[in-house]
Amino acid sequence: MMLEINTVKELREAIGPEKAKGKKIGFVPTMGYFHEGHLALMREAKNRAGIVVVSIFVNPTQFGPNEDLDKYPRDLERDRGLAEGAGVDILFVPSAAEMYPDGYATYVEVAGDIADVLCGRSRPGHFRGVATIVAKLLNIVMPDAAFFGEKDWQQLVVIKRMVHDINMDVEIVGIPTVREADGLAMSSRNAYLNPKEREAALILSRALRLAHDIVKGGERDAARLSKALQGYIRAEKHVELEYLEVCDPESLAPVDKIAADTLVAVAAKIGKARLIDNTIIHVGGS
Ligand code: PAF
């Protein structure tokens, strides 16, 4: 039976005895409204750990003032059933007051380029909010491993950097993006799309597939690749391209030449949804 817990104190009381028995703890932090991408994280956590803890918390500090915090989709009833079906042992659903009580004053910030580029440019403060809540949750759950989707590639890089820099004793595991049959990356925000927008959104995953084809065809110049892909996306009138960048997967710095593993990352507005996607192109024997 899955346990549902709302307070930090009760969560620690539930996890402590399991750790004392020598059980490994796998942790999946989420904002809920589960799809197959979340379930893939939970299943992998279940494969690797004796006890799986999943949190559902729509974290206010990672949303900007004009973003979709209030509208972010929520369905706790459905999420409970899906988590239980995926073998989750403990569902942690704290309130905002539990995570950020009156007088809360501490934030974790990964300084420098990896948090400022790509999504960091249009969402100032976003990764500070993510790093803060993830640091808090990792301190509360103290898992052996925590699982994050590679769809949020930059988030994964930021979290790995934070964990490394402040010596947190946890393995951060990235799990490949789960896609719909037609290629659309799964995202809770896909719920915002009407059928026409849903169709238009396919341009993002198609552009990423095209990136692989172009590089397979011999292109190694990042600026030319980027220009071709931007043109391809801009031809879709329902899609407002925010960025398409060709960069190093670890430093997130733009590259000139595609000579090693290369990240192609894209963000776009489609109707009310801001969607992101990415792919890694493997070249040069890497
Ligand atoms: O990826 C998400 O759902 C969120 O950014 C996370 C990691 C749960 C932090 O709120």
Short mmCIF file of N, CA and C and ligand atoms in Angstrom, two decimals, residues 29-32 38 55 57-59 62 72 126 129-130 133-134 137 148-149 152 155 159, ligand 1:
data_model
loop_
_atom_site.label_atom_id
_atom_site.label_comp_id
_atom_site.label_asym_id
_atom_site.label_seq_id
_atom_site.Cartn_x
_atom_site.Cartn_y
_atom_site.Cartn_z
N PRO A 29 11.38 13.66 -7.78
CA PRO A 29 10.66 14.91 -7.51
C PRO A 29 9.82 15.29 -8.74
N THR A 30 8.58 15.69 -8.53
CA THR A 30 7.72 16.06 -9.67
C THR A 30 6.82 17.24 -9.27
N MET A 31 6.16 17.79 -10.29
CA MET A 31 5.11 18.77 -10.03
C MET A 31 3.74 18.15 -10.35
N GLY A 32 3.70 16.82 -10.46
CA GLY A 32 2.42 16.13 -10.65
C GLY A 32 1.90 16.19 -12.07
N HIS A 38 6.92 10.71 -16.42
CA HIS A 38 7.06 10.58 -14.96
C HIS A 38 7.10 9.09 -14.57
N SER A 55 7.67 12.98 -4.93
CA SER A 55 7.04 14.19 -4.39
C SER A 55 6.20 14.84 -5.48
N PHE A 57 4.81 18.62 -5.95
CA PHE A 57 4.78 19.97 -5.39
C PHE A 57 4.97 20.95 -6.54
N VAL A 58 3.94 21.74 -6.81
CA VAL A 58 4.06 22.76 -7.85
C VAL A 58 4.77 23.94 -7.18
N ASN A 59 6.05 24.03 -7.48
CA ASN A 59 6.96 24.88 -6.71
C ASN A 59 6.86 26.35 -7.13
N GLN A 62 9.86 28.64 -8.74
CA GLN A 62 10.46 28.46 -10.07
C GLN A 62 9.59 29.03 -11.18
N TYR A 72 -1.18 25.80 -13.79
CA TYR A 72 -0.44 24.55 -14.01
C TYR A 72 -1.38 23.37 -13.72
N HIS A 126 14.31 31.19 -12.61
CA HIS A 126 13.70 29.86 -12.69
C HIS A 126 14.60 28.79 -12.07
N GLY A 129 14.91 28.83 -8.36
CA GLY A 129 13.76 28.18 -7.73
C GLY A 129 13.87 26.66 -7.79
N VAL A 130 14.32 26.16 -8.95
CA VAL A 130 14.47 24.70 -9.10
C VAL A 130 15.56 24.19 -8.15
N ILE A 133 14.34 24.21 -4.45
CA ILE A 133 13.39 23.16 -4.04
C ILE A 133 14.02 21.78 -4.12
N VAL A 134 14.87 21.57 -5.14
CA VAL A 134 15.49 20.24 -5.26
C VAL A 134 16.47 20.03 -4.09
N LEU A 137 14.34 19.22 -1.09
CA LEU A 137 13.75 17.87 -1.16
C LEU A 137 14.83 16.80 -0.95
N PHE A 148 15.60 12.28 -12.88
CA PHE A 148 15.10 13.47 -13.58
C PHE A 148 15.03 13.16 -15.07
N GLY A 149 14.05 13.75 -15.74
CA GLY A 149 13.90 13.53 -17.18
C GLY A 149 14.89 14.35 -17.98
N ASP A 152 14.14 17.98 -19.72
CA ASP A 152 14.60 19.22 -19.06
C ASP A 152 16.12 19.13 -18.92
N GLN A 155 17.90 21.70 -16.76
CA GLN A 155 17.61 21.47 -15.35
C GLN A 155 18.51 20.37 -14.79
N ILE A 159 21.17 20.76 -11.80
CA ILE A 159 21.07 19.96 -10.58
C ILE A 159 22.35 19.16 -10.34
O1 PAF B 1 10.96 18.99 -13.45
C1 PAF B 1 10.11 19.31 -12.59
O2 PAF B 1 8.98 18.81 -12.55
C2 PAF B 1 10.48 20.36 -11.54
O3 PAF B 1 11.27 21.35 -12.08
C3 PAF B 1 11.10 19.74 -10.28
C4 PAF B 1 12.42 19.07 -10.57
C5 PAF B 1 10.15 18.74 -9.65
C6 PAF B 1 11.37 20.84 -9.25
O4 PAF B 1 10.20 21.51 -8.90
#
